[in-house]
GROMACS .gro file of C-alpha atoms in nm:
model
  396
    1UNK     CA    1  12.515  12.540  10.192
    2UNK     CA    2  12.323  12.455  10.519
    3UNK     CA    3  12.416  12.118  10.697
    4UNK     CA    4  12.176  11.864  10.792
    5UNK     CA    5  12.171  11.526  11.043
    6UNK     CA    6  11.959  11.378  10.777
    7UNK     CA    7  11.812  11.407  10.379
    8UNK     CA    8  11.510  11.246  10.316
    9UNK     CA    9  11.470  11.239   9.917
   10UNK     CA   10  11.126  11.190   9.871
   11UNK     CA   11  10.836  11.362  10.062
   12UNK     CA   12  10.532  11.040   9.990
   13UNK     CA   13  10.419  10.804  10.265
   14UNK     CA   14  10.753  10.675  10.366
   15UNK     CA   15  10.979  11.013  10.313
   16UNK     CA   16  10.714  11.184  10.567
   17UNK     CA   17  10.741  10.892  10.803
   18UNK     CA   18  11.123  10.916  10.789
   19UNK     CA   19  11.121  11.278  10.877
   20UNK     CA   20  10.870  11.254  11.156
   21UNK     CA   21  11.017  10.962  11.348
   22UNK     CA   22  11.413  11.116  11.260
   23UNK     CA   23  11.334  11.474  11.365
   24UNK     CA   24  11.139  11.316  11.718
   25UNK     CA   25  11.502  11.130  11.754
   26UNK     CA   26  11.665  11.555  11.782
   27UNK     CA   27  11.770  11.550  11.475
   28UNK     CA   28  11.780  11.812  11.192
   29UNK     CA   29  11.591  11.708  10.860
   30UNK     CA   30  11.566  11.813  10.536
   31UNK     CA   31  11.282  11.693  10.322
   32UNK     CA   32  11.351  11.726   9.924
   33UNK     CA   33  11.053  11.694   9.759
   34UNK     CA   34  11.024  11.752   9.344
   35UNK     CA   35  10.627  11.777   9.344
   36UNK     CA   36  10.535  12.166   9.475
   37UNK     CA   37  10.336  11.938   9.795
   38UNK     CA   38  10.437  11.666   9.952
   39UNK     CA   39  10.199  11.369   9.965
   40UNK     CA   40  10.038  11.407   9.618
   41UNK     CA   41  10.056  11.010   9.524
   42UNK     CA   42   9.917  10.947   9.940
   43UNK     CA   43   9.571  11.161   9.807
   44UNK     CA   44   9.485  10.910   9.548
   45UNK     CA   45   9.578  10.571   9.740
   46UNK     CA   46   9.238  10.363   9.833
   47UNK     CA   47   9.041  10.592   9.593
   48UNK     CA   48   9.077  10.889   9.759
   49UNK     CA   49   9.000  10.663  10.093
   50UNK     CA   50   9.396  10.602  10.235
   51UNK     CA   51   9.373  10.218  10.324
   52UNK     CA   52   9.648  10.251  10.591
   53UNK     CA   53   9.692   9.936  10.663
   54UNK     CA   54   9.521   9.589  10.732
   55UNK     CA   55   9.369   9.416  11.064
   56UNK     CA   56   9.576   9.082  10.870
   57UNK     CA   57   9.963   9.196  10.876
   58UNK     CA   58  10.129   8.892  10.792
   59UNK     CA   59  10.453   8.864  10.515
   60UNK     CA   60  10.278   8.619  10.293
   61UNK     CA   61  10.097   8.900  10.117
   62UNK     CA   62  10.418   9.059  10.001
   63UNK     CA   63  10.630   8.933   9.674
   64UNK     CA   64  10.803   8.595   9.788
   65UNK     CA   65  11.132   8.751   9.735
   66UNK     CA   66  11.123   9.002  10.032
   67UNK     CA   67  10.889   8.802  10.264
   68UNK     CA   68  11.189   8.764  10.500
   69UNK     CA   69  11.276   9.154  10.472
   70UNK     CA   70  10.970   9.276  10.529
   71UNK     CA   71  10.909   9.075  10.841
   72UNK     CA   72  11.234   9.205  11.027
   73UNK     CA   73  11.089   9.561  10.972
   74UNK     CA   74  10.710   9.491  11.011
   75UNK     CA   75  10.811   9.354  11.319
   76UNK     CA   76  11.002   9.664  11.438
   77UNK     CA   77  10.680   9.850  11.347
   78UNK     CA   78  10.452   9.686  11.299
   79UNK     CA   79  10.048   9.731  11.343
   80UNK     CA   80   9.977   9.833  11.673
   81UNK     CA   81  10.315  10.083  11.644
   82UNK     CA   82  10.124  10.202  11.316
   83UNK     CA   83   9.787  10.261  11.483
   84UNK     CA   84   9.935  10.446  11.778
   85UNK     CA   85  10.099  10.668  11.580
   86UNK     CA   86   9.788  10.753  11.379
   87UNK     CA   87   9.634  10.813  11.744
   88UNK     CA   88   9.903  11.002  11.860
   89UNK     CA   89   9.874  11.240  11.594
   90UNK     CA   90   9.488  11.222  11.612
   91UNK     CA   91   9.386  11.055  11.311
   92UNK     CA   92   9.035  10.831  11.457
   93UNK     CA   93   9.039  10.539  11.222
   94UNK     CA   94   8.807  10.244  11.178
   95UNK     CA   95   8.790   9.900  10.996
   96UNK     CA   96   8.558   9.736  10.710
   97UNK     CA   97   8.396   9.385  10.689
   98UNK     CA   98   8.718   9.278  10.490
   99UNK     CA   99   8.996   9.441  10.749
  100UNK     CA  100   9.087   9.712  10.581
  101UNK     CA  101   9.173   9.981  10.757
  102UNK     CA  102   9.064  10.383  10.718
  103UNK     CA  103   9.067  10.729  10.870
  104UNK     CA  104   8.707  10.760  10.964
  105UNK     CA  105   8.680  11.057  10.726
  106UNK     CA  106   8.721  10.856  10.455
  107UNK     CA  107   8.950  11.123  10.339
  108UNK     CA  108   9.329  11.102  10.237
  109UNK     CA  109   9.346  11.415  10.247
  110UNK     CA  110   9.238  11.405  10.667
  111UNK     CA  111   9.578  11.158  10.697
  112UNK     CA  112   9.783  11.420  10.445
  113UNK     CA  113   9.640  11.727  10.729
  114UNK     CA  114   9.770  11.539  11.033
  115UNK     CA  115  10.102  11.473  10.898
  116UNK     CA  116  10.155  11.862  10.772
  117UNK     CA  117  10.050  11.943  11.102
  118UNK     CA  118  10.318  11.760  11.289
  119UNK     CA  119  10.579  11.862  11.053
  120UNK     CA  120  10.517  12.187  11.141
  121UNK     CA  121  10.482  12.122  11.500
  122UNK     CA  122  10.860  11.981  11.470
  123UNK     CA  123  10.986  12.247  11.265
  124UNK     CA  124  11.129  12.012  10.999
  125UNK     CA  125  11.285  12.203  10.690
  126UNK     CA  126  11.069  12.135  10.369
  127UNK     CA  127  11.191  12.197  10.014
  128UNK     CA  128  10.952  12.205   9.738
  129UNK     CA  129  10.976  12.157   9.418
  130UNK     CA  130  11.346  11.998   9.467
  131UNK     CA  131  11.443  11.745   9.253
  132UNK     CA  132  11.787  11.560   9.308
  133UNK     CA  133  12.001  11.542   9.007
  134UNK     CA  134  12.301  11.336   9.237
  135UNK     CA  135  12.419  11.245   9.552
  136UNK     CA  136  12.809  11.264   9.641
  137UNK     CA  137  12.925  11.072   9.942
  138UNK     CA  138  13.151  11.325  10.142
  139UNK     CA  139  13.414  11.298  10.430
  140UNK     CA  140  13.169  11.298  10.700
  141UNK     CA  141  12.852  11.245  10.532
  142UNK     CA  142  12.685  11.360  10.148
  143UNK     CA  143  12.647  11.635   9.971
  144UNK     CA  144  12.326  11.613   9.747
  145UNK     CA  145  12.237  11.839   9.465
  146UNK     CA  146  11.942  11.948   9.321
  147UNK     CA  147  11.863  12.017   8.931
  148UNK     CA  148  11.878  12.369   8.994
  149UNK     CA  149  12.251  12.358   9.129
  150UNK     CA  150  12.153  12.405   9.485
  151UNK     CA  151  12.387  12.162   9.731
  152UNK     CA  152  12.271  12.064  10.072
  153UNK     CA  153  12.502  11.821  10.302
  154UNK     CA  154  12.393  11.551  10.486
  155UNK     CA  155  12.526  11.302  10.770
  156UNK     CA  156  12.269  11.055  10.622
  157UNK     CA  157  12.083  11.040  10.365
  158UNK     CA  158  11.689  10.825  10.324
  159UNK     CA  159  11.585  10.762   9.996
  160UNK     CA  160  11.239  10.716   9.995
  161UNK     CA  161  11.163  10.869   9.584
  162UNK     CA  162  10.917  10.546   9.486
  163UNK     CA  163  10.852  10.365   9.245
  164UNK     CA  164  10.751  10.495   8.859
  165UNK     CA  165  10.365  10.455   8.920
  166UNK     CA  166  10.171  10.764   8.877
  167UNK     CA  167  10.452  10.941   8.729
  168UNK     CA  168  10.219  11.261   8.704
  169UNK     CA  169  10.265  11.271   9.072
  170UNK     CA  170  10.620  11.252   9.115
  171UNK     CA  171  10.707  10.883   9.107
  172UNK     CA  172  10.915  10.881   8.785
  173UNK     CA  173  11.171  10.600   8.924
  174UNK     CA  174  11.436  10.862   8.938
  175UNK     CA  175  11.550  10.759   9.324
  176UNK     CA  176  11.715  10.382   9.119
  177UNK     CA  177  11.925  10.608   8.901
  178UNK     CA  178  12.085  10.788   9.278
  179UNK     CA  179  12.078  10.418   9.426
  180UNK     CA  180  12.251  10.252   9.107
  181UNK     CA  181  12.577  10.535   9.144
  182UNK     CA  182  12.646  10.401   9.472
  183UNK     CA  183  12.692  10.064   9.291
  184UNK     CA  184  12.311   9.907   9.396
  185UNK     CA  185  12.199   9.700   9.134
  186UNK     CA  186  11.855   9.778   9.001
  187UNK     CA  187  11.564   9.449   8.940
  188UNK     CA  188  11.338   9.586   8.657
  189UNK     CA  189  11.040   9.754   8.758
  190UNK     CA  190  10.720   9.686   8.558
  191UNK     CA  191  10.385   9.772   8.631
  192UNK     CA  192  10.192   9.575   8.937
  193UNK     CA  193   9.789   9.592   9.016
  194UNK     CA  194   9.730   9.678   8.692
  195UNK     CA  195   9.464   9.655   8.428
  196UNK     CA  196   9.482   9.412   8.169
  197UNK     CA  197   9.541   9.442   7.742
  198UNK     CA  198   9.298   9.176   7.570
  199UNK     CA  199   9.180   9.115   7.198
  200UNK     CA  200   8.877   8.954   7.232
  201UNK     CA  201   8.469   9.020   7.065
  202UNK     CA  202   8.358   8.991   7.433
  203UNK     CA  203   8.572   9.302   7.577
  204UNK     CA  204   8.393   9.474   7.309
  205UNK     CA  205   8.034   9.386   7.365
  206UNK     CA  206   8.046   9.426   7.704
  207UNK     CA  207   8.248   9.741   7.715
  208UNK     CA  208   8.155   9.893   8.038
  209UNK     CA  209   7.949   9.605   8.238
  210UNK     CA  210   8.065   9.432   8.593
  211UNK     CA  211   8.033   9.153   8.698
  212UNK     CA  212   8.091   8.946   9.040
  213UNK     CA  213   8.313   8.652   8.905
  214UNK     CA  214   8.631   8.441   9.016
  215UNK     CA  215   8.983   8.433   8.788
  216UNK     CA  216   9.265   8.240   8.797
  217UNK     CA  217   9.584   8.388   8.581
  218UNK     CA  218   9.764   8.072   8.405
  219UNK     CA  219  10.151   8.148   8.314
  220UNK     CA  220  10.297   7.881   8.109
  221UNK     CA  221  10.036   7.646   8.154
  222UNK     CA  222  10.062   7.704   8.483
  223UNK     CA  223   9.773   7.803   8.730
  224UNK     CA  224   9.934   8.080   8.960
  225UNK     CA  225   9.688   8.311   9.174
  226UNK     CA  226   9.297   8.249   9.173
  227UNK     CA  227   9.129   8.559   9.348
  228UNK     CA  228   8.716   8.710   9.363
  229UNK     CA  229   8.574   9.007   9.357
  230UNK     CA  230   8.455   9.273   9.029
  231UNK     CA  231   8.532   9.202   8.658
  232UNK     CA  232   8.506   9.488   8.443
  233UNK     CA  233   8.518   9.476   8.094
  234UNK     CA  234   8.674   9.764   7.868
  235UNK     CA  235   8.758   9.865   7.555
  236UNK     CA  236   9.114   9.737   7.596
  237UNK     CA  237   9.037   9.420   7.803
  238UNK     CA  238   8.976   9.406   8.128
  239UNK     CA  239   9.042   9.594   8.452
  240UNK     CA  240   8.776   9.539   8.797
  241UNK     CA  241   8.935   9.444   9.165
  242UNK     CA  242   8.963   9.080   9.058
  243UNK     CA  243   9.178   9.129   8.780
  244UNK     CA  244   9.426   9.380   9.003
  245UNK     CA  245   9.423   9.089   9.240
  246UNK     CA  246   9.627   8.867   8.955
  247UNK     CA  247   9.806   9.098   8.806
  248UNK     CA  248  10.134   9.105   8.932
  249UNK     CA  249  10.237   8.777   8.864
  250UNK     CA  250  10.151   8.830   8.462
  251UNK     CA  251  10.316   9.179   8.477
  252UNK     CA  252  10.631   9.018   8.585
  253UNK     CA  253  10.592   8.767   8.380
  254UNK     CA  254  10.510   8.936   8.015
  255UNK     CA  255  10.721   9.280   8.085
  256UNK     CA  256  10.996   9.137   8.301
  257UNK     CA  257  11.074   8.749   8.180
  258UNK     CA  258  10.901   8.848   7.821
  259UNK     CA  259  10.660   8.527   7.892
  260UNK     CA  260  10.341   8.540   7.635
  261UNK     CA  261  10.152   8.235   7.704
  262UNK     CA  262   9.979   8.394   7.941
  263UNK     CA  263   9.572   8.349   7.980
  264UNK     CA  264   9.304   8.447   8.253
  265UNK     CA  265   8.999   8.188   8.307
  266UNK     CA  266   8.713   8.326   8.413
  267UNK     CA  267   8.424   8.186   8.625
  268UNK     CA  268   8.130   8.448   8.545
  269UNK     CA  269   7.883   8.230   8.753
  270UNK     CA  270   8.088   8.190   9.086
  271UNK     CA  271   7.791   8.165   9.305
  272UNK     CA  272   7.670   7.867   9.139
  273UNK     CA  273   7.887   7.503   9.094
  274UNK     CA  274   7.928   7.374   8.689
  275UNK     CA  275   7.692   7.124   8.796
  276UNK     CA  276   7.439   7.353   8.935
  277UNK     CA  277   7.456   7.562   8.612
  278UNK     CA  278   7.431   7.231   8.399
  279UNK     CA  279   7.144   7.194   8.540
  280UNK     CA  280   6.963   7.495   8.551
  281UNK     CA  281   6.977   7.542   8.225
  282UNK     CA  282   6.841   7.151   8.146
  283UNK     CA  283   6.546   7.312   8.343
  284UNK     CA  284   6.512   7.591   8.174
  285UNK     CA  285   6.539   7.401   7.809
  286UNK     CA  286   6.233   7.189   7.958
  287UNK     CA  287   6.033   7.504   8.038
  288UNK     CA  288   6.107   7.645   7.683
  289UNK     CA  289   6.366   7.868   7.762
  290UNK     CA  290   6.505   7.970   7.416
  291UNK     CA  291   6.893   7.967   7.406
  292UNK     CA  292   6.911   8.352   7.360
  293UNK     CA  293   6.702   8.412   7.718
  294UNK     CA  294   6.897   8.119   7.877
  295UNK     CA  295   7.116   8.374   8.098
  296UNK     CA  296   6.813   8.555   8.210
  297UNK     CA  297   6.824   8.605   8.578
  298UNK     CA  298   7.201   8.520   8.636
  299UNK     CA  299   7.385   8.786   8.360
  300UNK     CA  300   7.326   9.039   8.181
  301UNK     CA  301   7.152   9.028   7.818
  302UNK     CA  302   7.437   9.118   7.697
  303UNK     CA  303   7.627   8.840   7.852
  304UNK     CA  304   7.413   8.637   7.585
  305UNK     CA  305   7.525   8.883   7.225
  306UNK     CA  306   7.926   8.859   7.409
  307UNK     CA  307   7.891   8.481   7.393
  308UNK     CA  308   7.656   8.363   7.117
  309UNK     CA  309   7.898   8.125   6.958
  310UNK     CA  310   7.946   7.927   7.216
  311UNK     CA  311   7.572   7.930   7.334
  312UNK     CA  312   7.375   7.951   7.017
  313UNK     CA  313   7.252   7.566   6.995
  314UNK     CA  314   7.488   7.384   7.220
  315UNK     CA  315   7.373   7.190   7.509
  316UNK     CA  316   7.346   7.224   7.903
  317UNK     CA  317   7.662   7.137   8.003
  318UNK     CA  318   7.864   7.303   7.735
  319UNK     CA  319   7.695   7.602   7.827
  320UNK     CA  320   7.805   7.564   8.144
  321UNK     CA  321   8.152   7.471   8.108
  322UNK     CA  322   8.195   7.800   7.885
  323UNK     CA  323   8.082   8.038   8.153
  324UNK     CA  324   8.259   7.845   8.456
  325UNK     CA  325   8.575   7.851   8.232
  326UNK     CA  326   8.601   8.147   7.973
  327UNK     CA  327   8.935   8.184   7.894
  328UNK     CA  328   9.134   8.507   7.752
  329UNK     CA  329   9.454   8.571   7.632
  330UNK     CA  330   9.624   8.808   7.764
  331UNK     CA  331   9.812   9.073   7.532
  332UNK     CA  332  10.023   9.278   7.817
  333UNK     CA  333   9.945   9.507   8.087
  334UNK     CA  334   9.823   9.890   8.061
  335UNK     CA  335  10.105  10.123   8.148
  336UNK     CA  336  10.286  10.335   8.455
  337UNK     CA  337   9.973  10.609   8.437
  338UNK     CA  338   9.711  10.309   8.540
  339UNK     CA  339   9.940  10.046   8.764
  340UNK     CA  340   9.820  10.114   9.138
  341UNK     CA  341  10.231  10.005   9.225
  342UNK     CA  342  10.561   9.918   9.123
  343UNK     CA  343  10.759   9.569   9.117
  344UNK     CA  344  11.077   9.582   9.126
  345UNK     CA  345  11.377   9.849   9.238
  346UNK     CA  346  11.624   9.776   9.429
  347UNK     CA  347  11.713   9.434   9.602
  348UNK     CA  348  11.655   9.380   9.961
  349UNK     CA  349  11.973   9.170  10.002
  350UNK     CA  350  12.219   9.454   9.900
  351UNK     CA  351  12.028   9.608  10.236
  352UNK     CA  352  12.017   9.586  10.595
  353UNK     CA  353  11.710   9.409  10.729
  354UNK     CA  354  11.738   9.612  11.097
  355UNK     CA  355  11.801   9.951  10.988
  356UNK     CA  356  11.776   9.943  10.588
  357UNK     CA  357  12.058  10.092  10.570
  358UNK     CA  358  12.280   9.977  10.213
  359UNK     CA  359  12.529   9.739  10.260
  360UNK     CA  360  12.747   9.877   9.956
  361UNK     CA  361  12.733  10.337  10.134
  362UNK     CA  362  12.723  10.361  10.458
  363UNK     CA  363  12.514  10.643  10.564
  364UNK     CA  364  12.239  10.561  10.297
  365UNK     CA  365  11.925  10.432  10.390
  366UNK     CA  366  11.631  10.330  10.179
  367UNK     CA  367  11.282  10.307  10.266
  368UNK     CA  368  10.908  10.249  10.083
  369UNK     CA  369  10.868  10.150   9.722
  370UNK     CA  370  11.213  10.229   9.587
  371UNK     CA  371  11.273   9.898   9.744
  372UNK     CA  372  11.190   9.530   9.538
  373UNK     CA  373  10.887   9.487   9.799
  374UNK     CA  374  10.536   9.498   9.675
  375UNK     CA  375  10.213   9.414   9.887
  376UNK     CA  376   9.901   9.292   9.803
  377UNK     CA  377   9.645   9.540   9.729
  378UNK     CA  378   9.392   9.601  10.076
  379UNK     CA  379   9.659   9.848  10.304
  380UNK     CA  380   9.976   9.649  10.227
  381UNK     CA  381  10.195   9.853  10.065
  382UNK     CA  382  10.100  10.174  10.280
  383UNK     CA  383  10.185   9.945  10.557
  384UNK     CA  384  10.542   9.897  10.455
  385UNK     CA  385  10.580  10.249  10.352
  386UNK     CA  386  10.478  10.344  10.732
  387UNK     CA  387  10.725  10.111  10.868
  388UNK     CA  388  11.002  10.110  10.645
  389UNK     CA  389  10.990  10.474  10.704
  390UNK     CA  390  10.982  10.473  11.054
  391UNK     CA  391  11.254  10.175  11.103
  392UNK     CA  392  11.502  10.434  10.813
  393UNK     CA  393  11.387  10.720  11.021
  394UNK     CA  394  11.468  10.575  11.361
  395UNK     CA  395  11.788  10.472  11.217
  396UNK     CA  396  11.881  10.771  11.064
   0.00000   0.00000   0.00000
């Protein structure tokens, strides 16, 4: 049984970090990783792309809950620490028109290559296809042991295992099950930035087409998050950047709180006022225009067969009015396999906000998604994986 200064359960964006920035501190690291390669989930994130982070670091775009948290670590490490590291390691980056930012390779896999590299450089002790069946707290640290029956023994211990997002690629939520025996209480994770279940004749007539448009999701007869960008329509309901954008909220609300008056309005003309539309169309009736061409120009044909009941014969403004405000119900949420993150895990006030270290075993630490903090899609979470990994590491 070999003896470590530190475990790191997890080998994704935040276990890596946590090795890196422990093992520069002298000293010894194991990295217990169930997946045979670390960094599978970090290959997929920003398609394939790796959105590190975001020129706009502020706490707002994280889940109310942890705003607080997140800014005593993001200001630890924050943005400029993130980018020098990148640097130091020689990852060139650059960022988009919206502030994203990206390894100028466009390629994941480029930020997966640097990190290997400097594990290697440092020598830190990597163990593949290890999955953690329990951790024992010890007289003068843990012992943690795997599925197989193989025990290692720690001074400290990071958990860093994720979420349940992607289980295919490791995050099954196992790492709340080893944070639960040492008495942490779990909040129920449910899918976030995730595509959307509907019922409705439109989702099936326009099965496939995109559209630029605005929604705003509406809990309880309540308007909560308005965002812009792509609508895509599918055979289950709808999905597109827009739709991710309002997501969480409704996740929480239908698979959490069990809320189901839960709708999505949908402006499929944003570029245009109600009044505009109104009357463009009055123009178009004086020219002619028969109802079924009436969308010519501004959607798709199809956009005309999706809504015929509600265009077929009415008037100008109720035309309008329909597309600036086409509401669907929403059914639920797709599942784990499709949800970009988790929300949920475990609560940041049973941690320490300066070293995230628990309150309730000293000597366990916890950084990335296992925690209940979830960012907005555009770098966010990646960005607290970086630095709640590097503040666990650091303190580890």
């Amino acid at each position: 049984m070999a003896h470590y200064d530190v475990i790191v359960i997890g080998g994704g964006a935040a276990g890596i970090m946590s090795a890196i920035i422990a093992t520069r501190q002298g000293l010894s690291v194991l990295v217990c990783e169930k997946m045979p390669k670390i960094g599978k989930k970090l290959l997929i994130t920003g398609a394939g792309r790796c959105n590190l982070l975001n020129e706009i670091l502020d706490v707002s775009f994280y889940n109310p809950g942890s705003q607080r948290f997140a800014g005593s670590v993001l200001g630890q490490f924050g943005k400029d620490a993130i980018l020098g590291f990148f640097r130091e390691l020689g990852l060139a980056t650059y960022t988009d028109e919206t502030g994203r930012i990206f390894p100028v390779t466009n390629q994941a896999a480029s930020v997966l290559k640097v990190f290997e590299m400097e594990l290697e450089r440092l020598k830190v002790t990597i163990d593949l296809g290890c999955e953690i069946k329990n951790i024992r707290a010890v007289k003068n640290g843990f012992e943690v042991c795997a599925r197989t029956g193989e025990k290692e023994m720690g001074r400290k211990v990071i958990l860093c295992a994720g979420g349940k997002s992607y289980p295919a690629l490791g995050s099954d939520g196992n790492g709340y099950a080893l944070a639960a025996a040492f008495g942490h209480k779990i909040i129920e994770p449910v899918p976030s930035t995730v595509p959307l279940l509907v019922k409705d004749p439109c989702c099936h007539f326009l099965q496939g087409q995109k559209v630029r448009a605005k929604v705003t999701s509406c809990i309880d007869g309540k308007d909560v998050r308005t965002a812009a960008g792509e609508l895509l329509f599918t055979q289950y309901g709808l999905s597109g950047t827009a739709i991710l954008d309002v997501s969480d909220e409704i996740s929480i609300a239908m698979n959490r709180d069990s809320i189901k008056n839960v709708i999505v309005r949908t402006d499929l003309v944003p570029f245009m006022s109600e009044a505009e539309l109104a009357e463009e169309f009055s123009r178009r009736f004086e020219k002619g225009v028969t109802h079924e061409n009436l969308l010519e120009g501004l959607l798709t044909h199809k956009f005309f067969t999706a809504l015929r009941g509600g265009i077929q014969n009415a008037d100008a403004s109720t035309i309008a009015r329909l597309l600036k405000r086409k509401e669907f119900k929403i059914l639920g949420t797709r599942g784990w396999n499709e949800a970009e993150f988790t929300a949920g895990g475990i609560p940041v006030d049973e941690v320490d906000p300066l070293t995230l270290e628990s309150k309730l075993q000293k000597g366990l630490f916890f950084a990335g998604e296992v925690l209940d903090v979830q960012g907005r899609r555009g770098g966010y979470n990646l960005t607290w994986a970086w630095a709640s990994g590097a503040v666990a590491g650091k303190a580890g």
